[in-house]
XYZ file of C-alpha atoms in Angstrom:
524
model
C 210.106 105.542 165.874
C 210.419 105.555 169.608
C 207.439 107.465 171.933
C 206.588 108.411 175.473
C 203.107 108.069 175.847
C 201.070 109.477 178.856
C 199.145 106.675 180.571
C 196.603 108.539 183.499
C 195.588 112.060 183.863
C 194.217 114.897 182.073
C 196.743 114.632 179.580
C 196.161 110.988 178.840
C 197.195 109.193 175.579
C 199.322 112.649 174.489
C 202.140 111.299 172.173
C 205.809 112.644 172.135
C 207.870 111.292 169.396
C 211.826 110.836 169.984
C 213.603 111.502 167.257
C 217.039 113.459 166.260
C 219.582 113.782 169.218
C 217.898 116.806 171.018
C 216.868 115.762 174.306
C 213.194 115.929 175.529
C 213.073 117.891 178.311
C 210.561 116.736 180.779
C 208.629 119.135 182.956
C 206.002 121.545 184.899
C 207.352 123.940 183.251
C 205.575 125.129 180.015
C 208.785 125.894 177.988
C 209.539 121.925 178.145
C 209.308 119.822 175.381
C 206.365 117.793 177.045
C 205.102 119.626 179.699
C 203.381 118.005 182.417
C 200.372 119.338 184.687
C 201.319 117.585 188.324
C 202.075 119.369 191.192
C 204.816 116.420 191.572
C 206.418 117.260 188.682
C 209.596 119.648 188.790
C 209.420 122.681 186.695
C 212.600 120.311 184.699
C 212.482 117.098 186.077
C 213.755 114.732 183.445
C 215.515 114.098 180.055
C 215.012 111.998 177.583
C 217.539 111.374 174.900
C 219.306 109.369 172.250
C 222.649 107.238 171.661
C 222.301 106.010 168.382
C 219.450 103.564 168.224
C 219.368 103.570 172.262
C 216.947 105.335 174.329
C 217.713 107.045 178.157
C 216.150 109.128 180.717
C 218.135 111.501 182.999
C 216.729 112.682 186.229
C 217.541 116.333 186.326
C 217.829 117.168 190.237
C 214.224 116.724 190.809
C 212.415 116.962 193.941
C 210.537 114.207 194.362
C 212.705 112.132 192.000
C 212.072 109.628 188.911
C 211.135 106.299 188.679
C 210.929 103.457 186.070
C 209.263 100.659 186.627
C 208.667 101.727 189.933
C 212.439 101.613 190.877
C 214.479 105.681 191.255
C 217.052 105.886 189.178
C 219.950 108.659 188.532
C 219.891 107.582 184.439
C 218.382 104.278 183.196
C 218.664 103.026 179.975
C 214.598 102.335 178.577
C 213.291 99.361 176.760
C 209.833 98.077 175.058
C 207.101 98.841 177.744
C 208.865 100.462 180.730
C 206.649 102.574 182.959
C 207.896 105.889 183.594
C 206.679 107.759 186.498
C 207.280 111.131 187.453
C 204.997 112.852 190.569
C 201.705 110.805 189.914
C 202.113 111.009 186.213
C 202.621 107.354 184.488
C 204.339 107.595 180.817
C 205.134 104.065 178.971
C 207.921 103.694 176.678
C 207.451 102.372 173.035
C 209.768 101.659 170.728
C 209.518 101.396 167.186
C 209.305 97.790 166.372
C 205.546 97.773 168.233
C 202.327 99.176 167.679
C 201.292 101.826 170.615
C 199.749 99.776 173.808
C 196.291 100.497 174.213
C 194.872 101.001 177.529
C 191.180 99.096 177.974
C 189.282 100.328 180.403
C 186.196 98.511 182.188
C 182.906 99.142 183.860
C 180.955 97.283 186.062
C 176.839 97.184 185.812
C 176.422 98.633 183.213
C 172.376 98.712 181.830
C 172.116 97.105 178.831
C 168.947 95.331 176.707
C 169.593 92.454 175.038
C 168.239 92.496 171.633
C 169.637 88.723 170.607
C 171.465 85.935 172.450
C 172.441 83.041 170.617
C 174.592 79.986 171.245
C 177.199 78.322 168.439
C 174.379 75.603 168.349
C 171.397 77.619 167.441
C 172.606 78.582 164.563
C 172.110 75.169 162.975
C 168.689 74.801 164.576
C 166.469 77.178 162.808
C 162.716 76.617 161.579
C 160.917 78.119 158.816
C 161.938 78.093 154.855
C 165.011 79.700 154.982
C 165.986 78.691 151.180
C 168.316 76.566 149.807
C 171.640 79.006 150.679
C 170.888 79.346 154.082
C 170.434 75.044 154.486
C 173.623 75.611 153.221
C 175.345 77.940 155.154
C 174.533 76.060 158.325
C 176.010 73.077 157.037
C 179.032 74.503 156.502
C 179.027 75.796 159.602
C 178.216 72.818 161.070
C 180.709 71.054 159.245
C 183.267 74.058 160.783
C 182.095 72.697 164.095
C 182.767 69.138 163.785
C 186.373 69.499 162.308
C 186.967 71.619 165.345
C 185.758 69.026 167.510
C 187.256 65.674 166.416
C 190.838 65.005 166.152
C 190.219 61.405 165.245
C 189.922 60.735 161.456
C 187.630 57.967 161.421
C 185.400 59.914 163.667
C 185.352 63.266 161.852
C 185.038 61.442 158.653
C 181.856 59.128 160.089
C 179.901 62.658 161.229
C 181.303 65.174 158.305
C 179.437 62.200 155.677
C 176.538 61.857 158.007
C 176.358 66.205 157.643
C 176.730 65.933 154.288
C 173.864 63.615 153.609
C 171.480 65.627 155.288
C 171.898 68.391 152.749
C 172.482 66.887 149.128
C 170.162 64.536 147.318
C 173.092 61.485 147.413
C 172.211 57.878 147.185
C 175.727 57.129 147.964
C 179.109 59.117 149.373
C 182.353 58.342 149.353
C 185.507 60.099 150.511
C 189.284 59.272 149.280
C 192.103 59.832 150.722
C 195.595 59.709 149.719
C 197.470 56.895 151.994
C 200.309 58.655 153.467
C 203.084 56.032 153.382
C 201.839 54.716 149.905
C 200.325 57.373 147.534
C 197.499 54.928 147.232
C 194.090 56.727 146.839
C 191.854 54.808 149.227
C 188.639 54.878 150.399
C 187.915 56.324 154.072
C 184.469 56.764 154.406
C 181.417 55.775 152.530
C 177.517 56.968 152.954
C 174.177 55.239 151.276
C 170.701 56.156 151.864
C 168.431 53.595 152.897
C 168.592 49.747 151.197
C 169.781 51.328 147.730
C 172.065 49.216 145.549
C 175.466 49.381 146.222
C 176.565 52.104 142.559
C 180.410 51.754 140.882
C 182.627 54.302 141.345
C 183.742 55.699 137.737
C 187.068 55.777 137.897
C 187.153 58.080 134.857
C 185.087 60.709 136.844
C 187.465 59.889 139.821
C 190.666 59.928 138.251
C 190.015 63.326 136.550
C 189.280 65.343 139.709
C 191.584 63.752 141.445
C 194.298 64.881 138.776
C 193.452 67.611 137.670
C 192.032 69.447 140.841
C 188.834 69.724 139.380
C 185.093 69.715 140.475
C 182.866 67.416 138.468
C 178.709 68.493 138.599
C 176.657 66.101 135.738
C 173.137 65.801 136.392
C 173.104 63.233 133.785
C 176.895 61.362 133.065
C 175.267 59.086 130.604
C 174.409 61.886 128.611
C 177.962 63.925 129.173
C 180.269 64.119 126.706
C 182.908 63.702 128.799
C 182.312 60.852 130.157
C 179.639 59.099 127.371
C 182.465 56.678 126.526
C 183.169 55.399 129.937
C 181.272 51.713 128.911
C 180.772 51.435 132.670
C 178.788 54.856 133.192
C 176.451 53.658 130.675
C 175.972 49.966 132.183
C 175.704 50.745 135.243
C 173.263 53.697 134.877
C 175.356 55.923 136.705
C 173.114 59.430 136.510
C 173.917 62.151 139.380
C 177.029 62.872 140.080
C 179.094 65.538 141.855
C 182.993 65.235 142.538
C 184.935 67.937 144.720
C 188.596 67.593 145.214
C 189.623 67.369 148.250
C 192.654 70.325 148.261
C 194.890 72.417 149.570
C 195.437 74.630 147.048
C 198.566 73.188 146.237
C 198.522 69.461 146.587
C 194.864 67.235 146.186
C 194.598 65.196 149.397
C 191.828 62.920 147.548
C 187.788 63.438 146.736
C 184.356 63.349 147.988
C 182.272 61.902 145.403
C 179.031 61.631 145.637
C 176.276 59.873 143.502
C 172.524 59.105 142.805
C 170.718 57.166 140.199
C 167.389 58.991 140.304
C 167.054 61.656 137.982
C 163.809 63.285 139.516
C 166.641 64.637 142.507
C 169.834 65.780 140.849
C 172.853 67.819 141.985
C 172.585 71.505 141.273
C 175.199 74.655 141.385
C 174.510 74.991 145.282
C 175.283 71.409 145.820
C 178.628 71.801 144.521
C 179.250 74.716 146.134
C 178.668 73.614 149.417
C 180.916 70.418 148.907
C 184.308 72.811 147.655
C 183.360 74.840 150.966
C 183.703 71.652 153.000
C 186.296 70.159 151.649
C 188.142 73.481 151.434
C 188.053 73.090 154.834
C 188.744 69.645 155.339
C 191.866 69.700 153.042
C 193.130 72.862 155.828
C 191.958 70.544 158.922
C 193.703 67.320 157.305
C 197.344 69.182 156.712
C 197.223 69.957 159.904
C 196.722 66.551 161.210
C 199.086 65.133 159.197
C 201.579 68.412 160.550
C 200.857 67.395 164.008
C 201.105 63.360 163.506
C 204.506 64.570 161.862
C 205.918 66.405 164.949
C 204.518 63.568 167.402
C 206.369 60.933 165.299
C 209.508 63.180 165.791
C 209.139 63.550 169.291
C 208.347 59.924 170.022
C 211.177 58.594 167.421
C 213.243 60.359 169.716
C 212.515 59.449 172.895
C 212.477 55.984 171.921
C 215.890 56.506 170.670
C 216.826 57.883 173.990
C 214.748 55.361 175.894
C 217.058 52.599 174.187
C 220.331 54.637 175.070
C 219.273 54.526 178.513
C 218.210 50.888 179.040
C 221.600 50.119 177.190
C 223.345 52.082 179.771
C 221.823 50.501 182.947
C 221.600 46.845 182.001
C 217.523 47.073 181.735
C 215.743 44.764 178.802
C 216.034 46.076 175.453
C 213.144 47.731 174.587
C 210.853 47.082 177.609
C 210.147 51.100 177.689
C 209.131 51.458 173.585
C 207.251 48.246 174.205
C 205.470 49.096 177.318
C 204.392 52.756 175.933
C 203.581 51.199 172.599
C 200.919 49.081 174.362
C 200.098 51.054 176.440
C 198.287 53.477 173.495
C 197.013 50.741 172.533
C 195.061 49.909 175.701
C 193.958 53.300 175.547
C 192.570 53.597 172.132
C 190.601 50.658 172.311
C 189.329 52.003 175.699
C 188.770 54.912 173.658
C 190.586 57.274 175.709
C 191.264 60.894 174.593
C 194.224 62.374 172.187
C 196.109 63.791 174.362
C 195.639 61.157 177.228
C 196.986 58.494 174.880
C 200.027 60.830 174.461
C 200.802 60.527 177.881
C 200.465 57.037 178.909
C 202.915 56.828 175.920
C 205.503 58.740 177.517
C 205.180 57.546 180.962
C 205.318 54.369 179.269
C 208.489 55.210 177.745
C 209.791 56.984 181.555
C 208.375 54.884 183.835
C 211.484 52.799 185.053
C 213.926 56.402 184.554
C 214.659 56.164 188.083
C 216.746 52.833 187.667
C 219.504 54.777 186.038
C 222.132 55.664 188.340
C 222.419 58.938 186.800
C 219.000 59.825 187.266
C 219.524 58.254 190.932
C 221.919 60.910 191.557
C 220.198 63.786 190.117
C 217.149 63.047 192.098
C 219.393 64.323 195.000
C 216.934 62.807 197.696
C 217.044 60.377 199.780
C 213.532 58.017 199.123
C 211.761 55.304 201.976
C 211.750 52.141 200.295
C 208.311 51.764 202.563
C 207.008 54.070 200.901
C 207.230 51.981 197.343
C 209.515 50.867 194.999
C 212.738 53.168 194.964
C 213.204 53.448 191.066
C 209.498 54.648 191.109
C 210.040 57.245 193.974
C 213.471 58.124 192.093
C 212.047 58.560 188.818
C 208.778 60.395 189.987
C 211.259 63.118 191.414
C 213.321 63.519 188.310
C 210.418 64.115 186.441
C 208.957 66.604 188.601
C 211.401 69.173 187.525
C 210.567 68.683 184.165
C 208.178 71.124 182.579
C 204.766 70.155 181.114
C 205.100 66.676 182.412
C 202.714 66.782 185.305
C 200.071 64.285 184.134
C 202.739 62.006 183.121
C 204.453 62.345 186.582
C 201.176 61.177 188.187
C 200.972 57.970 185.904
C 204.392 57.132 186.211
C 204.111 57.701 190.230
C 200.741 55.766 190.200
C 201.585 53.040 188.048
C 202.682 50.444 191.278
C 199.080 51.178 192.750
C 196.780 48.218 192.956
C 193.012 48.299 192.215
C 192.222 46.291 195.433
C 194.110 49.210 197.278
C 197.333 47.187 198.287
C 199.801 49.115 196.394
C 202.223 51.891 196.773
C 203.272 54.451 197.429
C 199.975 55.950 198.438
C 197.135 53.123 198.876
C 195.013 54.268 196.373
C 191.899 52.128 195.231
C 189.788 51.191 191.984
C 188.595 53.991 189.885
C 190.956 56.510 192.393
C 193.916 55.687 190.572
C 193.784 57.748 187.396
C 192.731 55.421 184.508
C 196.351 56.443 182.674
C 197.901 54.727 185.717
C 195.326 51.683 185.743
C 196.291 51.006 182.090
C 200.250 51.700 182.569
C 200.491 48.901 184.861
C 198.855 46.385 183.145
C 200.826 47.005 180.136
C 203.963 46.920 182.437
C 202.736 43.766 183.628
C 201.906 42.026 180.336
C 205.668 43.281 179.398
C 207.291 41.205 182.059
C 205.293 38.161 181.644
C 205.827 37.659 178.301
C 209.517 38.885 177.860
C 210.969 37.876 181.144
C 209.804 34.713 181.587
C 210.096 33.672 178.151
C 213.386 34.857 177.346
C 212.065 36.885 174.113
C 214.591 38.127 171.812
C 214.307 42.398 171.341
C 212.031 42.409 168.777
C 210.838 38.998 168.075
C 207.307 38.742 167.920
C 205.727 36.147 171.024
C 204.643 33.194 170.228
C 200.441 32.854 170.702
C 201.072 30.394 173.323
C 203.254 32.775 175.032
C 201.036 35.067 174.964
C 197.900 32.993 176.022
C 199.933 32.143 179.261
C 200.391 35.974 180.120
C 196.724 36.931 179.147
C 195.643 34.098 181.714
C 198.226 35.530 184.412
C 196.841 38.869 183.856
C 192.976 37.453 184.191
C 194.240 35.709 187.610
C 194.939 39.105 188.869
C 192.671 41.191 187.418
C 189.862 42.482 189.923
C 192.777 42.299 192.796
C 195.793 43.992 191.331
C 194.455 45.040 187.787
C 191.480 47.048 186.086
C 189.467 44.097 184.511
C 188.528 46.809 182.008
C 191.758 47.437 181.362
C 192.872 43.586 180.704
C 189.945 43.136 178.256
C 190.985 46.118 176.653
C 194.391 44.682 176.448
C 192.904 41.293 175.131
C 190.498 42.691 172.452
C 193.288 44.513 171.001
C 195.457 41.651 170.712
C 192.366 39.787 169.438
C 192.060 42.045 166.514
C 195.476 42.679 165.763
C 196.212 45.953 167.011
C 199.373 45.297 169.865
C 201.810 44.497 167.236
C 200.093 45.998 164.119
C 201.071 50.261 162.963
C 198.680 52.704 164.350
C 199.467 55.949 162.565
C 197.667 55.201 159.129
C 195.236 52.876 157.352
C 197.433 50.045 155.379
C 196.182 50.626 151.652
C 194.961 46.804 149.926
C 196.014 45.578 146.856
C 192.366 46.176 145.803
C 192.821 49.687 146.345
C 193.578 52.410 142.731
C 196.368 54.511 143.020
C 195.650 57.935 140.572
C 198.057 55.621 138.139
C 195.721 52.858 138.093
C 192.530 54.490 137.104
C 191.870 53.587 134.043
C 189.516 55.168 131.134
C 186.201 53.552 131.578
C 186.552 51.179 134.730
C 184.439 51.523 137.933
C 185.529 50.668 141.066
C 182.880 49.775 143.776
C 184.666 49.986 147.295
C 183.600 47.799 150.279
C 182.706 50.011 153.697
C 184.833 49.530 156.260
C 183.458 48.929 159.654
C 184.782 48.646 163.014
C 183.498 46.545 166.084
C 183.803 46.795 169.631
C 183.741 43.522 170.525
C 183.408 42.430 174.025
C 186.624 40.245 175.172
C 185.848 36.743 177.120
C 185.465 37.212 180.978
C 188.741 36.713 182.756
């Protein structure tokens, strides 16, 4: 139901409900419906009143007149939060669809004795036996802290398993994911303590949690029913083990499934539940991953669709945008680069040569000094600027002509002063042209190696004077290891790798790690 609330004075926070199609008669007066104590208040001085679901307030002749939102008006119709104010008497409007507004009110130096400060860190830093549930309860807060802080799946999976180690008794750990694209259950991470020998995976353990959603304790399997017949439980003297699904509730993601063969440390009650707790929590953090890889792949499917209508339109290559922004993020993840900064090299891959069109030409509306740098730069640079939320990617796009040695345009800037987006932007540009416009590449058609070998030596010729030599090993490391022309959303799953179909009764499966190396790219 609609109110009038007082906001200042001695009659502050005082409530008058609207209701029925009696007016409210506003006044100094005390035979008023709300009566107000302000010597610049009229004995009447205002009504308020009712059309249907529609709220108004009348001035009624007063002397000193009313105002809402700080404007005088004769009659004004009210809406959600309007400030009423009559004399030196504030009143706020509220309607029905929102909770009262709540006036805060603050102090300044106020005495106060601190009895306990404490930082998000210390509370995973404490000394002293604490007991089993509290080693616990820091890891999962720990473990709250690290999903929070990595975006990147390899990397939240590498220090979630290296968390998880520290507080179970687990020779080995392994966490599997379903693939995506495929279905495939693969494996993403893997843990072992010390020089231990590598232990099978039962698939019989593995395949039941992952089906039916269900954790798996067994401080002895040899000696469980459940899974005594499993031949390869037995041979390979599989004794600890504890299985969580990895789960949403409604769908199982995969499993963490971890595993000793000692049985003077085995997995107890606490153990398990710490694992659901995590990967409760990993199962939230991973839907929303794969939510927000879903939305990117939208908006970049997209404007690569609109990238191609525009090229077609002005005559540019086919697909010199997609490709540029493409390798761009790839320069950038090898350079390991942040999230979001790989998002917009992308897109001012995909924009930087807008201000070719002739459409765009015209919309700029502004005359540009070809002295000052390359027109379609200058052009597209001012499109963009009316744009909202594009600011970063304006100053890659408008950077992207700089040179590291300081010669370029439009603004002179040198070395590490041009923003590293920028830096990598142009030599992806760069690489672009020399392999597709001198070579006459078809759209689409993968280069040839020798191709490619000429443009990489190009690129080394220049580096230091027009390029980032960072930047062009970058580029050359990732071509080295397959990553330019290779899909970068999700891990491809191997022909070696179980679906939940092909885990069979009894079979282990022992997965290989994965590892990645940063490997250092010849001098150019």
């Amino acid at each position: 139901m609609p109110q009038l609330r007082i906001k200042n004075g001695p009659q502050k926070a005082t409530v008058v409900q609207i209701e029925g199609d009696k007016p409210i008669i506003i006044g100094r007066d005390p035979t008023t419906s709300l009566q107000i104590i302000d010597k610049g208040v009229s004995r009447e001085h205002a009504e308020v009143f009712r059309v249907g679901e529609m709220v108004f307030i009348r001035d009624l002749g007063s002397r000193n007149g009313t105002f809402v939102n700080e404007e005088q008006m004769e009659e004004e119709l009210l809406r959600e939060g309007d400030t009423i104010r009559l004399g030196s008497t504030q009143l706020v409007f509220e309607s029905s669809n929102k909770a009262a507004e709540k006036d805060v009110e603050y102090e300044e130096g106020a005495e106060f004795k601190t009895s306990l400060e404490l930082k998000v860190e210390d509370l995973f830093v404490g000394e002293g036996d604490v007991g089993r549930a509290g080693e616990h309860f820091r890891a999962i807060c720990q473990a709250t802290q690290v999903m929070s802080r990595h975006r990147d799946e390899d990397e939240l999976f590498s220090h979630l398993l290296d968390l998880i180690q520290e507080f179970i008794p687990a020779d080995h750990i392994y966490l599997f994911l379903k693939d995506e694209d495929t279905g495939a259950i693969v494996p993403r991470a893997t843990r072992q303590k010390g020089e231990t020998t590598q232990i099978p995976i039962s698939r019989t353990i593995l395949k039941r949690v992952i089906t039916e959603a269900r954790s798996i304790l067994t401080a002895d399997a040899m000696q469980d029913e459940r899974f005594k017949t499993g031949d390869s439980i037995v041979m390979h003297q599989i004794r600890s083990v504890l299985c969580v699904p990895v789960s949403t509730g409604r769908t199982t993601l995969g499993a963490l499934y971890a595993v000793n063969a000692r049985l003077a440390e085995t997995f107890d009650q606490s153990d398990l539940e710490l694992l659901t707790a995590v990967c409760t929590q990993l199962g939230a953090h991973l839907v929303s991953l794969s939510a927000t890889r879903g939305r990117r792949r939208m908006f970049m499917g997209l404007l690569c669709a609109m990238s191609r209508l525009l090229e077609a339109a002005s005559g540019e290559m086919k697909g010199h945008a997609e490709r540029v922004g493409n390798c761009a993020a790839v320069i950038a993840r090898q350079m390991n680069v942040e999230d979001l900064d790989i998002l917009r090299v992308t897109l001012a891959g995909y924009l930087h040569d807008l201000g070719k069109l002739k459409t765009v030409q015209a919309e700029a509306g502004q005359e540009v000094d070809p002295k000052k740098g390359d027109p379609h730069v200058l052009i597209g640079t001012l499109f963009l600027e009316k744009l909202p939320g594009l600011t970063e990617v304006v100053t890659l796009v408008r950077s992207h002509h700089e040179r590291f040695d300081g010669r370029g345009t439009p603004v002179g800037l040198k070395g590490d002063s041009i923003p590293l987006g920028a830096r990598i932007l142009a030599v992806a540009n760069a690489f672009d042209h020399l392999l597709y416009d001198e070579n006459k590449i078809e759209p689409g058609a993968e280069p040839d190696p020798s191709d490619v070998r000429k443009a990489f030596t190009e690129l080394g010729n220049r580096a230091g004077e027009q390029f980032d030599v960072d930047v062009v090993r970058a580029l050359m490391v990732a071509y080295r290891h397959g990553k330019l022309y290779a899909s970068k959303d999700t891990p491809t799953a191997t022909a070696a790798t179980p679906s939940t179909e092909d885990v069979a009764e009894g079979e282990t499966w022992a997965p290989q790690a994965r590892s990645a190396k940063n490997d250092e790219a010849p001098a150019t």
